[in-house]
PDB file of C-alpha atoms and ligand atoms in Angstrom:
ATOM      1  CA  MET A   1     -11.534 -25.560 -34.468  1.00 64.00           C
ATOM      2  CA  THR A   2      -8.691 -23.306 -35.641  1.00 64.00           C
ATOM      3  CA  VAL A   3      -5.210 -23.915 -34.263  1.00 67.00           C
ATOM      4  CA  PRO A   4      -4.308 -21.205 -31.722  1.00 72.00           C
ATOM      5  CA  GLN A   5      -0.973 -19.418 -32.126  1.00 79.00           C
ATOM      6  CA  SER A   6       1.714 -20.642 -29.715  1.00 87.00           C
ATOM      7  CA  SER A   7       1.676 -18.455 -26.624  1.00 88.00           C
ATOM      8  CA  TYR A   8       5.318 -17.453 -26.738  1.00 97.00           C
ATOM      9  CA  ILE A   9       5.002 -15.564 -30.051  1.00 97.00           C
ATOM     10  CA  GLU A  10       2.923 -12.870 -28.373  1.00 96.00           C
ATOM     11  CA  ALA A  11       5.273 -12.906 -25.357  1.00 97.00           C
ATOM     12  CA  PHE A  12       8.178 -12.299 -27.739  1.00 97.00           C
ATOM     13  CA  VAL A  13       6.422  -9.417 -29.507  1.00 97.00           C
ATOM     14  CA  SER A  14       5.420  -7.723 -26.239  1.00 97.00           C
ATOM     15  CA  GLY A  15       8.909  -8.035 -24.729  1.00 98.00           C
ATOM     16  CA  MET A  16       7.638 -10.267 -21.927  1.00 98.00           C
ATOM     17  CA  LEU A  17       9.754 -13.210 -23.074  1.00 98.00           C
ATOM     18  CA  HIS A  18      12.924 -11.098 -22.772  1.00 98.00           C
ATOM     19  CA  GLN A  19      11.916  -9.978 -19.270  1.00 98.00           C
ATOM     20  CA  ARG A  20      11.219 -13.525 -18.110  1.00 98.00           C
ATOM     21  CA  ALA A  21      14.524 -14.777 -19.563  1.00 98.00           C
ATOM     22  CA  GLU A  22      16.388 -12.024 -17.714  1.00 98.00           C
ATOM     23  CA  GLU A  23      14.545 -12.722 -14.465  1.00 98.00           C
ATOM     24  CA  ALA A  24      15.206 -16.465 -14.637  1.00 98.00           C
ATOM     25  CA  THR A  25      18.859 -15.951 -15.552  1.00 98.00           C
ATOM     26  CA  ALA A  26      19.384 -13.519 -12.657  1.00 98.00           C
ATOM     27  CA  ARG A  27      18.212 -16.219 -10.261  1.00 98.00           C
ATOM     28  CA  MET A  28      21.043 -18.534 -11.315  1.00 97.00           C
ATOM     29  CA  GLU A  29      23.493 -16.524  -9.236  1.00 97.00           C
ATOM     30  CA  ASP A  30      21.862 -17.679  -6.000  1.00 98.00           C
ATOM     31  CA  CYS A  31      19.780 -20.462  -7.458  1.00 98.00           C
ATOM     32  CA  ASP A  32      16.319 -21.047  -6.054  1.00 98.00           C
ATOM     33  CA  LEU A  33      14.674 -22.055  -9.320  1.00 98.00           C
ATOM     34  CA  CYS A  34      13.410 -25.425  -8.094  1.00 98.00           C
ATOM     35  CA  PRO A  35      12.251 -26.738  -4.708  1.00 98.00           C
ATOM     36  CA  ARG A  36      15.791 -27.851  -3.788  1.00 98.00           C
ATOM     37  CA  LYS A  37      16.702 -24.160  -3.359  1.00 98.00           C
ATOM     38  CA  CYS A  38      20.421 -24.961  -3.228  1.00 97.00           C
ATOM     39  CA  HIS A  39      21.495 -21.304  -3.581  1.00 98.00           C
ATOM     40  CA  ALA A  40      24.370 -22.399  -5.796  1.00 97.00           C
ATOM     41  CA  ASN A  41      26.048 -19.692  -7.846  1.00 98.00           C
ATOM     42  CA  ARG A  42      25.599 -21.342 -11.231  1.00 97.00           C
ATOM     43  CA  VAL A  43      27.049 -18.330 -13.011  1.00 96.00           C
ATOM     44  CA  ASN A  44      30.377 -19.298 -11.373  1.00 95.00           C
ATOM     45  CA  GLU A  45      29.762 -22.983 -12.132  1.00 88.00           C
ATOM     46  CA  ASP A  46      28.936 -23.940  -8.540  1.00 93.00           C
ATOM     47  CA  LEU A  47      26.682 -26.938  -8.902  1.00 95.00           C
ATOM     48  CA  GLY A  48      23.572 -27.707  -6.894  1.00 95.00           C
ATOM     49  CA  THR A  49      21.605 -30.940  -6.766  1.00 96.00           C
ATOM     50  CA  CYS A  50      20.831 -30.713 -10.507  1.00 97.00           C
ATOM     51  CA  LYS A  51      24.593 -30.661 -11.290  1.00 96.00           C
ATOM     52  CA  THR A  52      23.922 -28.103 -14.015  1.00 97.00           C
ATOM     53  CA  GLY A  53      25.816 -24.823 -14.226  1.00 96.00           C
ATOM     54  CA  TRP A  54      25.638 -21.953 -16.690  1.00 97.00           C
ATOM     55  CA  LEU A  55      25.072 -24.056 -19.798  1.00 97.00           C
ATOM     56  CA  ALA A  56      22.352 -26.624 -20.372  1.00 98.00           C
ATOM     57  CA  LYS A  57      23.548 -30.133 -21.066  1.00 98.00           C
ATOM     58  CA  VAL A  58      21.686 -32.227 -23.657  1.00 98.00           C
ATOM     59  CA  ALA A  59      21.737 -36.017 -23.912  1.00 97.00           C
ATOM     60  CA  SER A  60      19.800 -36.357 -27.164  1.00 97.00           C
ATOM     61  CA  TYR A  61      17.175 -34.781 -29.399  1.00 98.00           C
ATOM     62  CA  SER A  62      14.979 -36.259 -32.116  1.00 97.00           C
ATOM     63  CA  PRO A  63      11.419 -36.711 -33.333  1.00 97.00           C
ATOM     64  CA  HIS A  64      10.016 -39.078 -30.716  1.00 96.00           C
ATOM     65  CA  PHE A  65       7.164 -41.492 -31.385  1.00 96.00           C
ATOM     66  CA  GLY A  66       6.820 -43.003 -27.911  1.00 93.00           C
ATOM     67  CA  GLU A  67       4.935 -40.106 -26.320  1.00 93.00           C
ATOM     68  CA  GLU A  68       1.152 -39.782 -26.017  1.00 93.00           C
ATOM     69  CA  GLN A  69      -0.608 -39.838 -29.407  1.00 95.00           C
ATOM     70  CA  PRO A  70      -1.795 -36.192 -29.334  1.00 96.00           C
ATOM     71  CA  LEU A  71       1.865 -35.141 -28.995  1.00 97.00           C
ATOM     72  CA  VAL A  72       3.217 -37.592 -31.556  1.00 96.00           C
ATOM     73  CA  GLY A  73       0.767 -36.985 -34.431  1.00 93.00           C
ATOM     74  CA  THR A  74       2.273 -38.124 -37.715  1.00 94.00           C
ATOM     75  CA  HIS A  75       5.774 -36.612 -37.519  1.00 96.00           C
ATOM     76  CA  GLY A  76       6.669 -37.081 -33.869  1.00 97.00           C
ATOM     77  CA  SER A  77       7.221 -34.943 -30.817  1.00 98.00           C
ATOM     78  CA  GLY A  78      10.429 -32.880 -31.016  1.00 98.00           C
ATOM     79  CA  THR A  79      12.004 -34.201 -27.858  1.00 98.00           C
ATOM     80  CA  ILE A  80      15.050 -32.617 -26.230  1.00 98.00           C
ATOM     81  CA  PHE A  81      16.409 -34.698 -23.324  1.00 98.00           C
ATOM     82  CA  PHE A  82      18.307 -32.579 -20.834  1.00 98.00           C
ATOM     83  CA  THR A  83      21.084 -34.270 -18.877  1.00 98.00           C
ATOM     84  CA  ASN A  84      20.869 -34.494 -15.052  1.00 97.00           C
ATOM     85  CA  CYS A  85      17.771 -34.032 -12.910  1.00 97.00           C
ATOM     86  CA  ASN A  86      16.647 -32.005  -9.928  1.00 97.00           C
ATOM     87  CA  LEU A  87      14.611 -34.914  -8.520  1.00 97.00           C
ATOM     88  CA  GLY A  88      16.726 -38.015  -9.117  1.00 94.00           C
ATOM     89  CA  CYS A  89      14.497 -41.070  -8.483  1.00 92.00           C
ATOM     90  CA  ASN A  90      16.547 -44.144  -7.632  1.00 91.00           C
ATOM     91  CA  PHE A  91      14.538 -46.223 -10.147  1.00 89.00           C
ATOM     92  CA  CYS A  92      15.002 -43.889 -13.126  1.00 90.00           C
ATOM     93  CA  GLN A  93      14.873 -45.700 -16.474  1.00 89.00           C
ATOM     94  CA  ASN A  94      17.271 -43.081 -17.902  1.00 90.00           C
ATOM     95  CA  PHE A  95      19.799 -43.458 -15.075  1.00 92.00           C
ATOM     96  CA  ASP A  96      22.806 -42.703 -17.298  1.00 92.00           C
ATOM     97  CA  ILE A  97      21.256 -39.366 -18.297  1.00 94.00           C
ATOM     98  CA  SER A  98      19.683 -38.326 -15.000  1.00 93.00           C
ATOM     99  CA  HIS A  99      22.361 -39.543 -12.552  1.00 92.00           C
ATOM    100  CA  GLU A 100      25.570 -40.215 -14.468  1.00 92.00           C
ATOM    101  CA  GLY A 101      25.759 -37.062 -16.570  1.00 91.00           C
ATOM    102  CA  TYR A 102      25.605 -38.547 -20.061  1.00 96.00           C
ATOM    103  CA  GLY A 103      25.344 -35.636 -22.530  1.00 97.00           C
ATOM    104  CA  VAL A 104      27.140 -32.523 -23.764  1.00 97.00           C
ATOM    105  CA  GLU A 105      26.985 -28.886 -22.735  1.00 97.00           C
ATOM    106  CA  ILE A 106      25.529 -26.606 -25.388  1.00 98.00           C
ATOM    107  CA  THR A 107      25.131 -22.870 -25.761  1.00 98.00           C
ATOM    108  CA  ASN A 108      21.734 -21.208 -25.883  1.00 98.00           C
ATOM    109  CA  SER A 109      22.121 -20.498 -29.588  1.00 98.00           C
ATOM    110  CA  HIS A 110      22.855 -24.186 -30.172  1.00 98.00           C
ATOM    111  CA  LEU A 111      19.707 -25.059 -28.216  1.00 98.00           C
ATOM    112  CA  ALA A 112      17.755 -22.645 -30.448  1.00 98.00           C
ATOM    113  CA  ARG A 113      19.148 -24.355 -33.559  1.00 98.00           C
ATOM    114  CA  ILE A 114      18.026 -27.739 -32.234  1.00 98.00           C
ATOM    115  CA  MET A 115      14.479 -26.385 -31.826  1.00 98.00           C
ATOM    116  CA  ILE A 116      14.471 -25.021 -35.369  1.00 98.00           C
ATOM    117  CA  ASN A 117      15.810 -28.314 -36.744  1.00 98.00           C
ATOM    118  CA  LEU A 118      13.080 -30.300 -34.992  1.00 98.00           C
ATOM    119  CA  GLN A 119      10.456 -27.966 -36.428  1.00 98.00           C
ATOM    120  CA  TYR A 120      12.063 -28.351 -39.858  1.00 98.00           C
ATOM    121  CA  LEU A 121      11.752 -32.145 -39.513  1.00 97.00           C
ATOM    122  CA  GLY A 122       7.984 -31.698 -39.145  1.00 97.00           C
ATOM    123  CA  CYS A 123       7.696 -32.304 -35.389  1.00 98.00           C
ATOM    124  CA  HIS A 124       4.416 -31.080 -33.961  1.00 97.00           C
ATOM    125  CA  ASN A 125       5.940 -29.559 -30.820  1.00 98.00           C
ATOM    126  CA  ILE A 126       9.173 -28.974 -28.925  1.00 98.00           C
ATOM    127  CA  ASN A 127       9.186 -31.307 -25.938  1.00 98.00           C
ATOM    128  CA  PHE A 128      11.621 -30.272 -23.180  1.00 98.00           C
ATOM    129  CA  VAL A 129      12.310 -33.310 -20.967  1.00 98.00           C
ATOM    130  CA  THR A 130      13.251 -32.441 -17.348  1.00 97.00           C
ATOM    131  CA  PRO A 131      13.341 -28.674 -17.937  1.00 98.00           C
ATOM    132  CA  SER A 132      12.913 -27.512 -14.307  1.00 98.00           C
ATOM    133  CA  TYR A 133      16.570 -26.547 -13.767  1.00 98.00           C
ATOM    134  CA  VAL A 134      17.274 -25.179 -17.283  1.00 98.00           C
ATOM    135  CA  ILE A 135      14.415 -22.687 -17.577  1.00 98.00           C
ATOM    136  CA  PRO A 136      16.838 -19.725 -17.962  1.00 98.00           C
ATOM    137  CA  GLN A 137      18.615 -21.411 -20.869  1.00 98.00           C
ATOM    138  CA  ILE A 138      15.319 -22.443 -22.496  1.00 98.00           C
ATOM    139  CA  LEU A 139      13.876 -18.932 -22.309  1.00 98.00           C
ATOM    140  CA  SER A 140      17.051 -17.345 -23.667  1.00 98.00           C
ATOM    141  CA  ALA A 141      17.258 -19.886 -26.485  1.00 98.00           C
ATOM    142  CA  LEU A 142      13.599 -19.345 -27.270  1.00 98.00           C
ATOM    143  CA  ILE A 143      14.236 -15.678 -28.085  1.00 98.00           C
ATOM    144  CA  ILE A 144      16.778 -16.743 -30.708  1.00 98.00           C
ATOM    145  CA  ALA A 145      14.526 -19.522 -32.000  1.00 98.00           C
ATOM    146  CA  VAL A 146      11.522 -17.216 -32.457  1.00 98.00           C
ATOM    147  CA  LYS A 147      13.700 -14.778 -34.414  1.00 98.00           C
ATOM    148  CA  ASN A 148      14.503 -17.725 -36.677  1.00 97.00           C
ATOM    149  CA  GLY A 149      10.910 -18.790 -37.220  1.00 97.00           C
ATOM    150  CA  LEU A 150       9.990 -21.170 -34.410  1.00 97.00           C
ATOM    151  CA  SER A 151       6.219 -21.367 -34.120  1.00 97.00           C
ATOM    152  CA  ILE A 152       5.180 -24.873 -32.928  1.00 97.00           C
ATOM    153  CA  PRO A 153       3.857 -25.450 -29.371  1.00 97.00           C
ATOM    154  CA  LEU A 154       6.212 -25.913 -26.420  1.00 98.00           C
ATOM    155  CA  VAL A 155       5.793 -28.877 -24.064  1.00 98.00           C
ATOM    156  CA  TYR A 156       7.134 -28.635 -20.496  1.00 98.00           C
ATOM    157  CA  ASN A 157       7.723 -32.327 -19.671  1.00 98.00           C
ATOM    158  CA  THR A 158       8.581 -32.423 -15.983  1.00 98.00           C
ATOM    159  CA  SER A 159       8.920 -34.750 -13.000  1.00 98.00           C
ATOM    160  CA  GLY A 160       6.520 -32.422 -11.174  1.00 98.00           C
ATOM    161  CA  TYR A 161       9.229 -31.275  -8.749  1.00 98.00           C
ATOM    162  CA  ASP A 162       8.718 -27.616  -9.597  1.00 98.00           C
ATOM    163  CA  ASP A 163       8.335 -24.464  -7.578  1.00 98.00           C
ATOM    164  CA  PRO A 164       5.027 -22.761  -8.472  1.00 98.00           C
ATOM    165  CA  ALA A 165       6.770 -19.388  -8.217  1.00 97.00           C
ATOM    166  CA  THR A 166       9.112 -20.480 -11.019  1.00 98.00           C
ATOM    167  CA  ILE A 167       6.252 -21.962 -13.041  1.00 98.00           C
ATOM    168  CA  LYS A 168       4.700 -18.478 -12.973  1.00 98.00           C
ATOM    169  CA  LEU A 169       7.639 -17.329 -15.111  1.00 98.00           C
ATOM    170  CA  LEU A 170       6.272 -19.558 -17.883  1.00 98.00           C
ATOM    171  CA  ASP A 171       2.795 -18.027 -17.910  1.00 98.00           C
ATOM    172  CA  GLY A 172       2.007 -17.006 -21.480  1.00 97.00           C
ATOM    173  CA  ILE A 173       5.050 -18.890 -22.815  1.00 98.00           C
ATOM    174  CA  VAL A 174       4.524 -22.642 -22.405  1.00 98.00           C
ATOM    175  CA  ASP A 175       1.615 -24.125 -24.367  1.00 98.00           C
ATOM    176  CA  ILE A 176       1.420 -27.630 -22.916  1.00 98.00           C
ATOM    177  CA  PHE A 177       2.419 -28.681 -19.410  1.00 98.00           C
ATOM    178  CA  MET A 178       3.090 -32.401 -18.982  1.00 98.00           C
ATOM    179  CA  PRO A 179       3.993 -33.071 -15.322  1.00 98.00           C
ATOM    180  CA  ASP A 180       4.307 -36.425 -13.633  1.00 98.00           C
ATOM    181  CA  PHE A 181       2.587 -36.840 -10.310  1.00 98.00           C
ATOM    182  CA  LYS A 182       4.800 -39.569  -8.876  1.00 98.00           C
ATOM    183  CA  PHE A 183       4.214 -39.985  -5.135  1.00 97.00           C
ATOM    184  CA  TRP A 184       1.542 -38.966  -2.677  1.00 98.00           C
ATOM    185  CA  ASP A 185       3.329 -39.971   0.527  1.00 97.00           C
ATOM    186  CA  PRO A 186       6.193 -37.641   1.534  1.00 98.00           C
ATOM    187  CA  GLU A 187       8.019 -40.509   3.225  1.00 96.00           C
ATOM    188  CA  ILE A 188       8.070 -42.533  -0.025  1.00 95.00           C
ATOM    189  CA  ALA A 189       9.330 -39.451  -1.874  1.00 96.00           C
ATOM    190  CA  ARG A 190      12.068 -39.088   0.722  1.00 96.00           C
ATOM    191  CA  GLN A 191      13.122 -42.715   0.338  1.00 94.00           C
ATOM    192  CA  VAL A 192      13.088 -42.727  -3.463  1.00 94.00           C
ATOM    193  CA  CYS A 193      14.534 -39.313  -4.273  1.00 95.00           C
ATOM    194  CA  ASN A 194      15.306 -37.501  -1.026  1.00 96.00           C
ATOM    195  CA  ALA A 195      12.446 -35.068  -1.620  1.00 98.00           C
ATOM    196  CA  TYR A 196      10.038 -35.205   1.321  1.00 98.00           C
ATOM    197  CA  ASP A 197       8.344 -32.084  -0.009  1.00 98.00           C
ATOM    198  CA  TYR A 198       7.695 -33.544  -3.494  1.00 98.00           C
ATOM    199  CA  PRO A 199       3.948 -34.180  -3.027  1.00 98.00           C
ATOM    200  CA  GLU A 200       3.227 -30.654  -1.804  1.00 98.00           C
ATOM    201  CA  TYR A 201       5.281 -28.994  -4.569  1.00 98.00           C
ATOM    202  CA  ALA A 202       3.689 -31.256  -7.190  1.00 98.00           C
ATOM    203  CA  ARG A 203       0.181 -30.347  -5.986  1.00 98.00           C
ATOM    204  CA  GLN A 204       0.881 -26.621  -6.000  1.00 98.00           C
ATOM    205  CA  SER A 205       2.753 -26.534  -9.297  1.00 98.00           C
ATOM    206  CA  ILE A 206       0.159 -28.676 -11.104  1.00 98.00           C
ATOM    207  CA  LYS A 207      -2.593 -26.319  -9.934  1.00 98.00           C
ATOM    208  CA  GLU A 208      -0.579 -23.366 -11.245  1.00 98.00           C
ATOM    209  CA  MET A 209       0.004 -25.135 -14.590  1.00 98.00           C
ATOM    210  CA  HIS A 210      -3.711 -25.785 -14.958  1.00 98.00           C
ATOM    211  CA  ARG A 211      -4.508 -22.190 -14.053  1.00 98.00           C
ATOM    212  CA  GLN A 212      -2.282 -21.072 -16.922  1.00 98.00           C
ATOM    213  CA  VAL A 213      -3.336 -23.418 -19.714  1.00 98.00           C
ATOM    214  CA  GLY A 214      -6.515 -25.278 -18.641  1.00 98.00           C
ATOM    215  CA  ASP A 215      -7.526 -28.749 -19.817  1.00 98.00           C
ATOM    216  CA  LEU A 216      -5.806 -30.261 -22.834  1.00 98.00           C
ATOM    217  CA  VAL A 217      -7.077 -28.938 -26.180  1.00 97.00           C
ATOM    218  CA  ILE A 218      -6.648 -31.262 -29.166  1.00 96.00           C
ATOM    219  CA  VAL A 219      -7.180 -29.941 -32.705  1.00 95.00           C
ATOM    220  CA  ASN A 220      -7.140 -32.324 -35.668  1.00 94.00           C
ATOM    221  CA  GLY A 221      -5.718 -35.043 -33.411  1.00 94.00           C
ATOM    222  CA  LYS A 222      -2.837 -32.923 -32.137  1.00 95.00           C
ATOM    223  CA  ALA A 223      -2.403 -31.327 -28.710  1.00 96.00           C
ATOM    224  CA  VAL A 224      -2.085 -27.556 -28.985  1.00 96.00           C
ATOM    225  CA  ARG A 225      -2.542 -26.302 -25.417  1.00 97.00           C
ATOM    226  CA  GLY A 226      -3.331 -27.476 -21.906  1.00 98.00           C
ATOM    227  CA  LEU A 227      -2.383 -29.884 -19.155  1.00 98.00           C
ATOM    228  CA  LEU A 228      -1.536 -33.579 -19.479  1.00 98.00           C
ATOM    229  CA  ILE A 229      -0.619 -35.484 -16.303  1.00 98.00           C
ATOM    230  CA  ARG A 230       1.356 -38.717 -16.202  1.00 98.00           C
ATOM    231  CA  HIS A 231       1.267 -41.185 -13.357  1.00 98.00           C
ATOM    232  CA  LEU A 232       3.504 -44.240 -13.139  1.00 97.00           C
ATOM    233  CA  VAL A 233       1.933 -47.049 -11.129  1.00 98.00           C
ATOM    234  CA  LEU A 234       4.416 -48.506  -8.618  1.00 97.00           C
ATOM    235  CA  PRO A 235       4.464 -51.912  -6.890  1.00 96.00           C
ATOM    236  CA  ASP A 236       2.541 -52.219  -3.602  1.00 94.00           C
ATOM    237  CA  ASN A 237       0.752 -48.931  -4.375  1.00 94.00           C
ATOM    238  CA  LEU A 238       3.869 -46.984  -3.331  1.00 95.00           C
ATOM    239  CA  ALA A 239       2.824 -44.119  -5.618  1.00 97.00           C
ATOM    240  CA  GLY A 240      -0.448 -43.507  -3.758  1.00 97.00           C
ATOM    241  CA  THR A 241      -2.481 -43.751  -6.956  1.00 98.00           C
ATOM    242  CA  ARG A 242      -5.931 -43.449  -5.375  1.00 98.00           C
ATOM    243  CA  GLU A 243      -5.097 -40.221  -3.525  1.00 98.00           C
ATOM    244  CA  ILE A 244      -3.420 -38.716  -6.587  1.00 98.00           C
ATOM    245  CA  MET A 245      -6.383 -39.476  -8.860  1.00 98.00           C
ATOM    246  CA  LYS A 246      -8.777 -38.003  -6.302  1.00 98.00           C
ATOM    247  CA  PHE A 247      -6.668 -34.855  -6.034  1.00 98.00           C
ATOM    248  CA  ILE A 248      -6.596 -34.420  -9.817  1.00 98.00           C
ATOM    249  CA  ALA A 249     -10.347 -34.936 -10.175  1.00 98.00           C
ATOM    250  CA  ASP A 250     -11.353 -32.795  -7.184  1.00 98.00           C
ATOM    251  CA  GLU A 251      -8.765 -30.012  -7.154  1.00 98.00           C
ATOM    252  CA  VAL A 252      -7.569 -29.700 -10.755  1.00 98.00           C
ATOM    253  CA  SER A 253     -10.288 -30.890 -13.149  1.00 98.00           C
ATOM    254  CA  ALA A 254     -12.233 -34.098 -13.757  1.00 97.00           C
ATOM    255  CA  SER A 255     -11.518 -33.492 -17.457  1.00 97.00           C
ATOM    256  CA  THR A 256      -7.748 -33.557 -16.978  1.00 98.00           C
ATOM    257  CA  TYR A 257      -6.044 -35.724 -19.619  1.00 98.00           C
ATOM    258  CA  VAL A 258      -4.333 -38.402 -17.506  1.00 98.00           C
ATOM    259  CA  ASN A 259      -1.971 -41.130 -18.634  1.00 97.00           C
ATOM    260  CA  VAL A 260      -1.812 -43.930 -16.041  1.00 98.00           C
ATOM    261  CA  MET A 261       1.332 -45.854 -16.985  1.00 97.00           C
ATOM    262  CA  ASP A 262       2.086 -49.545 -16.444  1.00 96.00           C
ATOM    263  CA  GLN A 263       5.718 -49.739 -17.578  1.00 94.00           C
ATOM    264  CA  TYR A 264       7.480 -49.595 -14.225  1.00 95.00           C
ATOM    265  CA  ARG A 265      10.503 -51.861 -14.053  1.00 91.00           C
ATOM    266  CA  PRO A 266      13.384 -51.723 -11.586  1.00 90.00           C
ATOM    267  CA  CYS A 267      16.217 -49.667 -13.111  1.00 92.00           C
ATOM    268  CA  GLY A 268      19.099 -47.788 -11.562  1.00 90.00           C
ATOM    269  CA  GLU A 269      19.361 -48.625  -7.872  1.00 88.00           C
ATOM    270  CA  ALA A 270      15.816 -49.975  -7.498  1.00 88.00           C
ATOM    271  CA  ILE A 271      16.835 -53.606  -7.823  1.00 83.00           C
ATOM    272  CA  ASP A 272      18.331 -53.311  -4.324  1.00 80.00           C
ATOM    273  CA  THR A 273      15.309 -51.516  -2.851  1.00 79.00           C
ATOM    274  CA  ASP A 274      12.534 -53.381  -1.056  1.00 79.00           C
ATOM    275  CA  ASN A 275       9.154 -53.144  -2.823  1.00 85.00           C
ATOM    276  CA  LEU A 276      10.674 -51.504  -5.911  1.00 91.00           C
ATOM    277  CA  ASN A 277      12.614 -54.519  -7.140  1.00 90.00           C
ATOM    278  CA  ARG A 278       9.833 -55.902  -9.336  1.00 92.00           C
ATOM    279  CA  GLY A 279       7.434 -54.752 -12.030  1.00 94.00           C
ATOM    280  CA  ILE A 280       3.749 -54.259 -11.262  1.00 95.00           C
ATOM    281  CA  THR A 281       1.138 -56.992 -11.603  1.00 96.00           C
ATOM    282  CA  ARG A 282      -1.875 -56.825 -13.926  1.00 97.00           C
ATOM    283  CA  LYS A 283      -4.086 -56.567 -10.863  1.00 97.00           C
ATOM    284  CA  GLU A 284      -2.131 -53.564  -9.576  1.00 97.00           C
ATOM    285  CA  PHE A 285      -2.570 -51.820 -12.912  1.00 97.00           C
ATOM    286  CA  TYR A 286      -6.258 -52.693 -13.063  1.00 97.00           C
ATOM    287  CA  ASN A 287      -6.717 -51.257  -9.555  1.00 97.00           C
ATOM    288  CA  ALA A 288      -4.963 -48.054 -10.627  1.00 97.00           C
ATOM    289  CA  LEU A 289      -7.293 -47.602 -13.602  1.00 97.00           C
ATOM    290  CA  LYS A 290     -10.242 -48.306 -11.359  1.00 97.00           C
ATOM    291  CA  ALA A 291      -9.017 -45.681  -8.899  1.00 97.00           C
ATOM    292  CA  ALA A 292      -8.911 -43.129 -11.722  1.00 97.00           C
ATOM    293  CA  SER A 293     -12.427 -43.827 -12.915  1.00 96.00           C
ATOM    294  CA  SER A 294     -13.806 -44.024  -9.349  1.00 97.00           C
ATOM    295  CA  ALA A 295     -12.313 -40.592  -8.685  1.00 97.00           C
ATOM    296  CA  GLY A 296     -14.407 -39.261 -11.561  1.00 97.00           C
ATOM    297  CA  LEU A 297     -11.670 -38.698 -14.141  1.00 97.00           C
ATOM    298  CA  ASN A 298     -13.206 -38.943 -17.585  1.00 91.00           C
ATOM    299  CA  ARG A 299     -10.288 -38.434 -19.945  1.00 89.00           C
ATOM    300  CA  MET A 300      -7.762 -41.224 -19.744  1.00 81.00           C
ATOM    301  CA  ASN A 301      -5.039 -41.879 -22.301  1.00 78.00           C
TER     302      ASN A 301
HETATM  303  S1  SF4 B   1      17.765 -25.650 -10.223  1.00 73.72           S
HETATM  304 FE1  SF4 B   1      19.545 -26.881  -9.566  1.00 73.72          FE
HETATM  305  S2  SF4 B   1      20.883 -25.454  -8.431  1.00 73.72           S
HETATM  306 FE2  SF4 B   1      18.869 -24.484  -8.659  1.00 73.72          FE
HETATM  307  S3  SF4 B   1      17.769 -24.940  -6.771  1.00 73.72           S
HETATM  308 FE3  SF4 B   1      17.240 -26.554  -8.248  1.00 73.72          FE
HETATM  309  S4  SF4 B   1      18.712 -28.220  -7.965  1.00 73.72           S
HETATM  310 FE4  SF4 B   1      19.515 -26.394  -6.936  1.00 73.72          FE
END
């Protein structure tokens, strides 16, 4: 199979990328880009829940070899970790980045240079980690990066707390969507990250992502387009694994590439939270895998 051209090249040529960047940037004045809908004026540096104003803040960037194999290939996934978060789970394993603001503000042209450097290092994709609240900066930087030769696929690596209306802005631009689906029960989502509406937004945004890019396409061992869903198994089935797997199989696609993850450990504030203050057992992980196969999913990581 031949490798398809990254979607955003055509969007750049047609002018659509410029339009989407302008539209996203205009929304920063009364920000409703993510489900929090804080209506902060980020142009004037008012900060909403994501604590991010006019400029994106970056904690680190590098070729990353810990992602799923189709993203890593031989030269790594070009990961850019954005500081802060619009979801803010109390157990986050990157608590210093997501909650404590570790990182530096950068301009859009600096962000473009980072993308070009990662491509120069041989990375197979640009992997934006927690991009939901910096879409305007990403789109604006992308214009500069394309002018300077960026051509590798873009990965939108998100918590899943996205507004489908905002995800529509990425249609024809993002190549690979990689959302988490973290919690099924709104009450658990409220307790862990004060986001009672997380499950509903995750369902709707994941459906929109799949509508745009379809199932994951892998060419010569490398992901080039499509949807990849991550699910972190939590103690005492707090994540609602069975319901999530059934939703993915029945309402997205039984051929969705799903990574059921076993690495939960209590970080951040979780050590003080009932039920979240321990890792998962082997039996809990086994039950999660069984739930995925019983749901009919046929493409597990
Ligand atoms: S992107 Fe940030 S400021 Fe905008 S609605 Fe979401 S949390 Fe609030």
